[in-house]
Amino acid sequence: MSTRSDGPDISVVVPVYEEAENIGSLYGALNMHLEQLNQSYEVILVDDGSKDGSWEQLHRLAVEHAHYTAIRLRRNFGQSAALAAGIDHARGAVIVLMDADLQNDPADIPKLLAGIQEGFDVVSGWREKRQDAFLLRVLPSKVANYLISRVTGVHLRDYGCTLKAYRSEVLKSIRIYGEMHRFLPALADLSGARITEIPVQHHPRKYGRSKYGINRILKVLLDLLTVKFISTFGTKPIHAFGCLGTVSLFLSFGLVLWLIYDKLFHGKYLIESPLLLLASLLFLVGIQLLALGLVAELAIRTWYESQDKKVYYVHTVVSEADPSAEGP
Ligand code: UDP
Ligand code: MG
């Protein structure tokens, strides 16, 4: 399956924050299922600034086992950053992400890999029988999945499940900011990835506790707004700001015309009407929005050109000189 001669077939990336009691069983479960795969693999464990002895255990694993790499971040940067660090170090053709608390089950990895082999770029795990509190976890998550699916157009039942497999080049082309790891499939879709979803197991957390509270709901909604904005206007922000700005300016001019008409034909003083204030506000807002759109256009040019990023992703190139590419 490997497309790279130097890396393994599969990289499993696991973010770890204060999971000392889980690491022993995590190793046991990973080892059992990965050894049966008949494919080369590596496991990258990223300690996200734990202070509970997790690092000492990860360190020992990496020293004792050739397939294991441990990375220690300088402080707690959050799950997204820990995943990003692991992904940067991963050398496999396929990257599987999963949690360290064994709520995800490595027994599902072969199923995910089968999806990749079928030709999908992202195989998303769906915790069909989720083992978390209904009111505080499962219900908000159902609403979030519905909203994210509707807004992004990438219909998945479980964005929140970390256990997913990605073709390496697709995952590595995504920059993960803030807490955006939840939106990875939607972000992959922007580069044209083929995505599928399969049910995976889910177990209750045995040791340690969840690192998230109910306040993540608002954060997810704000992140969704960002993803929607980037996917719709990411390369053309002036269209978003410019449209709003132009509407605002038109309303302002319309109001001024009305006020002039009122003065000429009904003899009203301009300052008698609050509409003059509204017209001035709309004028200022319109100018501001247009200016913001132009600044955003400068910003995205800096973003793309400073990193030599392309505004497209090529799937296949066929030419007479190299007809080796697959058919349609
Ligand atoms: N995690 C992390 N950094 C953090 C918070 C969480 O690396 O700041 C890891 C954590 O150790 C676990 C995974 O991210 O492996 C998911 O966290 P958790 O189980 O708390 O989330 P939940 O399953 O409750 O959504
Ligand atoms: Mg968990």
Tab-separated table of C-alpha atoms and ligand atoms in Angstrom:
chain	number	residue	atom	x	y	z
A	1	MET	CA	0.000	0.000	0.000
A	2	SER	CA	2.928	2.323	0.740
A	3	THR	CA	3.532	5.050	-1.790
A	4	ARG	CA	6.767	6.150	-0.150
A	5	SER	CA	9.831	3.989	-0.124
A	6	ASP	CA	11.225	5.480	3.098
A	7	GLY	CA	8.185	5.439	5.405
A	8	PRO	CA	5.977	2.687	6.853
A	9	ASP	CA	2.545	1.833	5.434
A	10	ILE	CA	0.701	3.199	8.447
A	11	SER	CA	1.303	5.834	11.105
A	12	VAL	CA	-0.928	5.855	14.169
A	13	VAL	CA	-0.901	9.247	15.894
A	14	VAL	CA	-2.152	9.485	19.496
A	15	PRO	CA	-2.395	12.729	21.533
A	16	VAL	CA	-1.818	12.154	25.237
A	17	TYR	CA	-2.704	14.524	28.043
A	18	GLU	CA	-2.724	13.229	31.606
A	19	GLU	CA	-3.496	9.638	30.628
A	20	ALA	CA	-0.909	7.845	32.786
A	21	GLU	CA	-3.319	5.070	33.842
A	22	ASN	CA	-4.312	4.344	30.252
A	23	ILE	CA	-0.931	4.046	28.563
A	24	GLY	CA	-0.179	0.452	29.579
A	25	SER	CA	-3.448	-0.882	28.115
A	26	LEU	CA	-3.135	1.470	25.124
A	27	TYR	CA	0.193	-0.122	24.236
A	28	GLY	CA	-1.240	-3.611	24.760
A	29	ALA	CA	-4.229	-2.975	22.495
A	30	LEU	CA	-2.230	-1.169	19.788
A	31	ASN	CA	0.424	-3.831	19.755
A	32	MET	CA	-2.083	-6.672	19.434
A	33	HIS	CA	-3.978	-5.190	16.515
A	34	LEU	CA	-1.117	-3.561	14.603
A	35	GLU	CA	1.044	-6.687	14.674
A	36	GLN	CA	-1.768	-8.604	12.960
A	37	LEU	CA	-1.947	-6.164	10.076
A	38	ASN	CA	0.835	-7.574	7.940
A	39	GLN	CA	1.820	-4.055	7.055
A	40	SER	CA	4.646	-1.898	8.329
A	41	TYR	CA	3.599	0.642	10.940
A	42	GLU	CA	4.758	3.263	13.403
A	43	VAL	CA	3.020	4.697	16.456
A	44	ILE	CA	3.598	8.337	17.329
A	45	LEU	CA	2.604	9.262	20.864
A	46	VAL	CA	2.477	12.981	21.562
A	47	ASP	CA	2.592	14.087	25.188
A	48	ASP	CA	0.740	17.375	25.354
A	49	GLY	CA	2.412	18.739	28.494
A	50	SER	CA	1.147	16.096	30.978
A	51	LYS	CA	2.244	16.381	34.586
A	52	ASP	CA	0.993	12.999	35.782
A	53	GLY	CA	3.862	10.776	34.693
A	54	SER	CA	2.464	10.061	31.205
A	55	TRP	CA	5.697	11.248	29.601
A	56	GLU	CA	7.895	8.843	31.566
A	57	GLN	CA	5.761	5.962	30.272
A	58	LEU	CA	5.765	7.190	26.671
A	59	HIS	CA	9.524	7.676	26.886
A	60	ARG	CA	9.990	4.098	28.058
A	61	LEU	CA	7.777	2.746	25.268
A	62	ALA	CA	9.736	4.638	22.622
A	63	VAL	CA	13.078	3.468	23.997
A	64	GLU	CA	11.989	-0.164	24.270
A	65	HIS	CA	10.003	-0.595	21.049
A	66	ALA	CA	11.297	0.145	17.579
A	67	HIS	CA	7.893	1.052	16.128
A	68	TYR	CA	7.140	3.650	18.800
A	69	THR	CA	8.113	7.325	18.777
A	70	ALA	CA	7.369	9.655	21.688
A	71	ILE	CA	7.179	13.426	21.283
A	72	ARG	CA	6.911	15.738	24.262
A	73	LEU	CA	5.469	19.211	23.793
A	74	ARG	CA	6.849	21.953	26.030
A	75	ARG	CA	3.467	22.672	27.602
A	76	ASN	CA	-0.183	21.818	27.126
A	77	PHE	CA	-1.079	23.176	23.696
A	78	GLY	CA	-4.400	21.350	23.241
A	79	GLN	CA	-5.504	18.250	21.346
A	80	SER	CA	-5.371	19.916	17.914
A	81	ALA	CA	-1.782	21.058	18.370
A	82	ALA	CA	-0.746	17.659	19.732
A	83	LEU	CA	-2.288	15.968	16.697
A	84	ALA	CA	-0.586	18.474	14.386
A	85	ALA	CA	2.800	17.699	15.972
A	86	GLY	CA	2.225	13.968	15.496
A	87	ILE	CA	1.084	14.409	11.900
A	88	ASP	CA	4.181	16.486	11.110
A	89	HIS	CA	6.375	13.619	12.342
A	90	ALA	CA	4.348	10.837	10.701
A	91	ARG	CA	6.027	9.164	7.717
A	92	GLY	CA	3.348	6.627	6.802
A	93	ALA	CA	1.328	6.527	3.587
A	94	VAL	CA	-1.825	6.403	5.716
A	95	ILE	CA	-2.236	8.230	9.020
A	96	VAL	CA	-4.690	6.968	11.627
A	97	LEU	CA	-5.631	9.325	14.461
A	98	MET	CA	-7.017	8.028	17.746
A	99	ASP	CA	-7.471	8.978	21.412
A	100	ALA	CA	-5.239	7.657	24.182
A	101	ASP	CA	-8.032	6.878	26.654
A	102	LEU	CA	-9.104	3.668	24.884
A	103	GLN	CA	-12.606	5.008	24.246
A	104	ASN	CA	-11.530	4.339	20.649
A	105	ASP	CA	-10.596	0.735	19.911
A	106	PRO	CA	-7.536	-0.115	17.778
A	107	ALA	CA	-9.448	-3.248	16.708
A	108	ASP	CA	-11.244	-0.952	14.233
A	109	ILE	CA	-8.033	0.141	12.474
A	110	PRO	CA	-8.158	-2.670	9.849
A	111	LYS	CA	-11.698	-1.596	8.858
A	112	LEU	CA	-10.550	1.993	8.419
A	113	LEU	CA	-7.580	0.869	6.328
A	114	ALA	CA	-9.862	-1.227	4.133
A	115	GLY	CA	-11.778	1.958	3.302
A	116	ILE	CA	-8.564	3.691	2.262
A	117	GLN	CA	-7.671	0.705	0.102
A	118	GLU	CA	-11.053	1.008	-1.596
A	119	GLY	CA	-9.922	4.428	-2.772
A	120	PHE	CA	-11.232	6.804	-0.110
A	121	ASP	CA	-8.935	9.576	1.143
A	122	VAL	CA	-10.651	9.894	4.522
A	123	VAL	CA	-12.384	7.082	6.407
A	124	SER	CA	-14.244	8.586	9.325
A	125	GLY	CA	-15.081	6.568	12.432
A	126	TRP	CA	-18.663	6.868	13.689
A	127	ARG	CA	-19.267	5.897	17.325
A	128	GLU	CA	-22.529	4.126	16.611
A	129	LYS	CA	-23.135	3.141	20.253
A	130	ARG	CA	-21.576	5.984	22.120
A	131	GLN	CA	-20.672	5.392	25.758
A	132	ASP	CA	-20.872	8.900	27.206
A	133	ALA	CA	-23.449	10.826	29.261
A	134	PHE	CA	-26.494	11.486	27.049
A	135	LEU	CA	-27.500	14.995	28.076
A	136	LEU	CA	-24.109	16.637	28.326
A	137	ARG	CA	-22.188	14.749	25.653
A	138	VAL	CA	-24.247	12.704	23.198
A	139	LEU	CA	-27.109	15.172	22.630
A	140	PRO	CA	-24.939	18.280	22.036
A	141	SER	CA	-22.756	16.167	19.774
A	142	LYS	CA	-25.785	15.040	17.704
A	143	VAL	CA	-26.851	18.670	17.231
A	144	ALA	CA	-23.283	19.688	16.355
A	145	ASN	CA	-22.936	16.884	13.790
A	146	TYR	CA	-26.230	17.878	12.171
A	147	LEU	CA	-25.211	21.539	12.010
A	148	ILE	CA	-21.682	20.878	10.754
A	149	SER	CA	-23.015	18.489	8.093
A	150	ARG	CA	-25.659	20.975	6.912
A	151	VAL	CA	-23.351	23.981	6.897
A	152	THR	CA	-20.267	22.356	5.350
A	153	GLY	CA	-22.146	19.974	3.044
A	154	VAL	CA	-19.939	17.099	4.253
A	155	HIS	CA	-22.498	14.760	5.803
A	156	LEU	CA	-20.986	12.752	8.655
A	157	ARG	CA	-22.661	11.405	11.755
A	158	ASP	CA	-19.634	11.809	14.000
A	159	TYR	CA	-17.212	14.666	13.567
A	160	GLY	CA	-16.186	14.383	17.221
A	161	CYS	CA	-14.736	10.879	16.935
A	162	THR	CA	-10.945	11.131	16.672
A	163	LEU	CA	-10.586	7.628	15.243
A	164	LYS	CA	-10.282	8.262	11.512
A	165	ALA	CA	-7.834	7.273	8.776
A	166	TYR	CA	-6.437	9.726	6.250
A	167	ARG	CA	-4.297	9.381	3.176
A	168	SER	CA	-1.106	11.096	4.313
A	169	GLU	CA	-0.855	13.746	1.591
A	170	VAL	CA	-4.438	14.860	2.254
A	171	LEU	CA	-3.930	15.222	6.012
A	172	LYS	CA	-0.520	16.845	5.716
A	173	SER	CA	-1.880	19.547	3.420
A	174	ILE	CA	-4.261	20.769	6.161
A	175	ARG	CA	-3.104	23.316	8.745
A	176	ILE	CA	-4.812	22.651	12.058
A	177	TYR	CA	-5.416	25.806	14.084
A	178	GLY	CA	-7.178	26.304	17.438
A	179	GLU	CA	-9.413	23.305	18.051
A	180	MET	CA	-10.032	22.581	14.388
A	181	HIS	CA	-9.196	18.865	14.589
A	182	ARG	CA	-12.955	18.276	14.806
A	183	PHE	CA	-13.363	19.719	11.334
A	184	LEU	CA	-10.637	17.705	9.612
A	185	PRO	CA	-13.008	15.860	7.216
A	186	ALA	CA	-14.698	19.132	6.222
A	187	LEU	CA	-11.285	20.745	5.675
A	188	ALA	CA	-10.126	17.698	3.684
A	189	ASP	CA	-13.224	18.061	1.516
A	190	LEU	CA	-11.983	21.518	0.517
A	191	SER	CA	-9.017	19.897	-1.194
A	192	GLY	CA	-11.345	17.464	-2.979
A	193	ALA	CA	-10.885	14.432	-0.717
A	194	ARG	CA	-13.181	11.390	-1.106
A	195	ILE	CA	-14.709	10.728	2.298
A	196	THR	CA	-16.642	7.816	3.764
A	197	GLU	CA	-17.922	6.910	7.209
A	198	ILE	CA	-17.919	3.549	8.994
A	199	PRO	CA	-19.226	2.521	12.425
A	200	VAL	CA	-16.573	1.956	15.086
A	201	GLN	CA	-16.742	0.760	18.670
A	202	HIS	CA	-16.769	3.098	21.622
A	203	HIS	CA	-16.015	2.255	25.223
A	204	PRO	CA	-16.623	4.184	28.443
A	205	ARG	CA	-13.591	5.954	29.852
A	206	LYS	CA	-12.096	3.614	32.481
A	207	TYR	CA	-9.379	5.843	33.922
A	208	GLY	CA	-8.739	9.551	34.037
A	209	ARG	CA	-11.367	12.097	33.014
A	210	SER	CA	-12.495	13.944	29.908
A	211	LYS	CA	-10.549	17.120	29.242
A	212	TYR	CA	-13.556	18.963	27.863
A	213	GLY	CA	-16.602	20.567	29.446
A	214	ILE	CA	-19.917	21.870	28.171
A	215	ASN	CA	-18.307	25.176	27.087
A	216	ARG	CA	-16.998	23.453	23.981
A	217	ILE	CA	-20.439	23.851	22.347
A	218	LEU	CA	-20.019	27.587	21.761
A	219	LYS	CA	-16.440	27.093	20.584
A	220	VAL	CA	-17.564	24.475	18.055
A	221	LEU	CA	-20.214	26.870	16.699
A	222	LEU	CA	-17.645	29.654	16.298
A	223	ASP	CA	-15.231	27.253	14.600
A	224	LEU	CA	-18.033	26.207	12.270
A	225	LEU	CA	-18.544	29.839	11.301
A	226	THR	CA	-14.816	30.091	10.521
A	227	VAL	CA	-14.808	26.907	8.438
A	228	LYS	CA	-17.895	28.049	6.506
A	229	PHE	CA	-16.339	31.447	5.847
A	230	ILE	CA	-13.021	29.952	4.746
A	231	SER	CA	-14.678	27.368	2.512
A	232	THR	CA	-16.936	29.899	0.822
A	233	PHE	CA	-14.785	33.008	0.727
A	234	GLY	CA	-11.268	31.752	1.582
A	235	THR	CA	-9.793	32.870	-1.729
A	236	LYS	CA	-12.195	35.760	-2.352
A	237	PRO	CA	-12.965	37.580	0.917
A	238	ILE	CA	-13.829	40.806	-0.942
A	239	HIS	CA	-16.964	39.035	-2.205
A	240	ALA	CA	-18.239	38.590	1.347
A	241	PHE	CA	-17.259	41.949	2.776
A	242	GLY	CA	-17.761	43.779	-0.520
A	243	CYS	CA	-21.357	42.560	-0.961
A	244	LEU	CA	-22.344	43.574	2.566
A	245	GLY	CA	-20.503	46.894	2.186
A	246	THR	CA	-22.158	47.684	-1.132
A	247	VAL	CA	-25.631	46.900	0.235
A	248	SER	CA	-24.914	49.195	3.159
A	249	LEU	CA	-23.743	52.015	0.847
A	250	PHE	CA	-26.787	51.628	-1.411
A	251	LEU	CA	-29.142	51.822	1.575
A	252	SER	CA	-27.312	54.927	2.725
A	253	PHE	CA	-27.598	56.631	-0.702
A	254	GLY	CA	-31.276	55.620	-0.925
A	255	LEU	CA	-31.995	57.201	2.439
A	256	VAL	CA	-30.170	60.422	1.468
A	257	LEU	CA	-32.176	60.644	-1.762
A	258	TRP	CA	-35.380	60.171	0.208
A	259	LEU	CA	-34.356	62.891	2.683
A	260	ILE	CA	-33.528	65.315	-0.160
A	261	TYR	CA	-36.906	64.569	-1.764
A	262	ASP	CA	-38.617	65.141	1.597
A	263	LYS	CA	-36.864	68.482	1.996
A	264	LEU	CA	-37.541	69.714	-1.552
A	265	PHE	CA	-41.187	68.668	-1.755
A	266	HIS	CA	-42.332	68.666	1.873
A	267	GLY	CA	-40.026	71.349	3.233
A	268	LYS	CA	-38.705	69.108	6.025
A	269	TYR	CA	-35.354	69.970	7.655
A	270	LEU	CA	-32.787	67.206	7.211
A	271	ILE	CA	-31.867	67.206	10.903
A	272	GLU	CA	-35.506	66.697	11.880
A	273	SER	CA	-35.325	63.052	10.854
A	274	PRO	CA	-33.325	60.306	12.565
A	275	LEU	CA	-32.881	58.802	9.123
A	276	LEU	CA	-29.962	61.140	8.454
A	277	LEU	CA	-28.071	59.522	11.334
A	278	LEU	CA	-28.930	56.072	9.988
A	279	ALA	CA	-27.762	57.057	6.495
A	280	SER	CA	-24.409	58.286	7.882
A	281	LEU	CA	-23.985	55.078	9.872
A	282	LEU	CA	-24.737	52.897	6.870
A	283	PHE	CA	-22.307	54.958	4.782
A	284	LEU	CA	-19.499	54.532	7.309
A	285	VAL	CA	-20.236	50.823	7.797
A	286	GLY	CA	-20.261	50.333	4.010
A	287	ILE	CA	-16.874	52.005	3.577
A	288	GLN	CA	-15.446	50.028	6.527
A	289	LEU	CA	-16.662	46.712	5.149
A	290	LEU	CA	-15.203	47.413	1.711
A	291	ALA	CA	-11.888	48.394	3.289
A	292	LEU	CA	-11.951	45.236	5.440
A	293	GLY	CA	-12.526	43.170	2.312
A	294	LEU	CA	-9.497	44.751	0.647
A	295	VAL	CA	-7.329	44.142	3.720
A	296	ALA	CA	-8.536	40.524	3.771
A	297	GLU	CA	-7.559	40.202	0.092
A	298	LEU	CA	-4.032	41.367	1.004
A	299	ALA	CA	-3.982	38.917	3.931
A	300	ILE	CA	-4.894	35.863	1.840
A	301	ARG	CA	-2.307	36.765	-0.781
A	302	THR	CA	0.316	36.850	1.981
A	303	TRP	CA	-0.978	33.512	3.322
A	304	TYR	CA	-0.835	31.737	-0.029
A	305	GLU	CA	2.296	33.303	-1.453
A	306	SER	CA	4.440	33.212	1.705
A	307	GLN	CA	3.974	29.438	1.806
A	308	ASP	CA	3.865	28.951	-1.933
A	309	LYS	CA	0.442	27.384	-1.455
A	310	LYS	CA	-1.692	26.565	-4.478
A	311	VAL	CA	-5.346	27.469	-4.814
A	312	TYR	CA	-6.008	24.032	-6.335
A	313	TYR	CA	-5.186	20.381	-5.764
A	314	VAL	CA	-4.361	18.243	-8.784
A	315	HIS	CA	-5.775	14.708	-8.841
A	316	THR	CA	-4.163	13.312	-12.001
A	317	VAL	CA	-2.159	14.613	-14.957
A	318	VAL	CA	-2.073	12.579	-18.165
A	319	SER	CA	0.209	13.423	-21.056
A	320	GLU	CA	1.545	11.623	-24.087
A	321	ALA	CA	5.004	11.554	-22.510
A	322	ASP	CA	3.685	9.882	-19.348
A	323	PRO	CA	0.539	7.883	-20.014
A	324	SER	CA	0.963	5.887	-16.778
A	325	ALA	CA	-1.908	7.585	-14.909
A	326	GLU	CA	-4.982	5.480	-14.208
A	327	GLY	CA	-8.085	5.790	-16.350
A	328	PRO	CA	-11.183	7.741	-15.252
B	1	UDP	N1	-5.905	15.626	24.797
B	1	UDP	C1	-4.709	16.301	24.509
B	1	UDP	N2	-4.585	17.595	24.926
B	1	UDP	C2	-5.589	18.262	25.571
B	1	UDP	C3	-6.816	17.578	25.789
B	1	UDP	C4	-6.940	16.262	25.381
B	1	UDP	O1	-3.780	15.723	23.940
B	1	UDP	O2	-5.400	19.435	25.910
B	1	UDP	C5	-6.034	14.215	24.363
B	1	UDP	C6	-6.499	13.258	25.465
B	1	UDP	O3	-5.411	12.761	26.208
B	1	UDP	C7	-7.180	12.159	24.657
B	1	UDP	C8	-7.795	12.923	23.498
B	1	UDP	O4	-7.072	14.157	23.400
B	1	UDP	O5	-6.259	11.230	24.153
B	1	UDP	C9	-9.280	13.196	23.678
B	1	UDP	O6	-9.527	13.817	24.924
B	1	UDP	P1	-10.757	13.402	25.876
B	1	UDP	O7	-10.846	11.928	26.005
B	1	UDP	O8	-10.644	14.202	27.116
B	1	UDP	O9	-12.001	13.942	25.011
B	1	UDP	P2	-13.468	13.290	24.938
B	1	UDP	O10	-13.289	11.844	24.545
B	1	UDP	O11	-14.043	13.455	26.289
B	1	UDP	O12	-14.151	14.090	23.881
B	2	MG	MG	-12.244	10.392	25.501
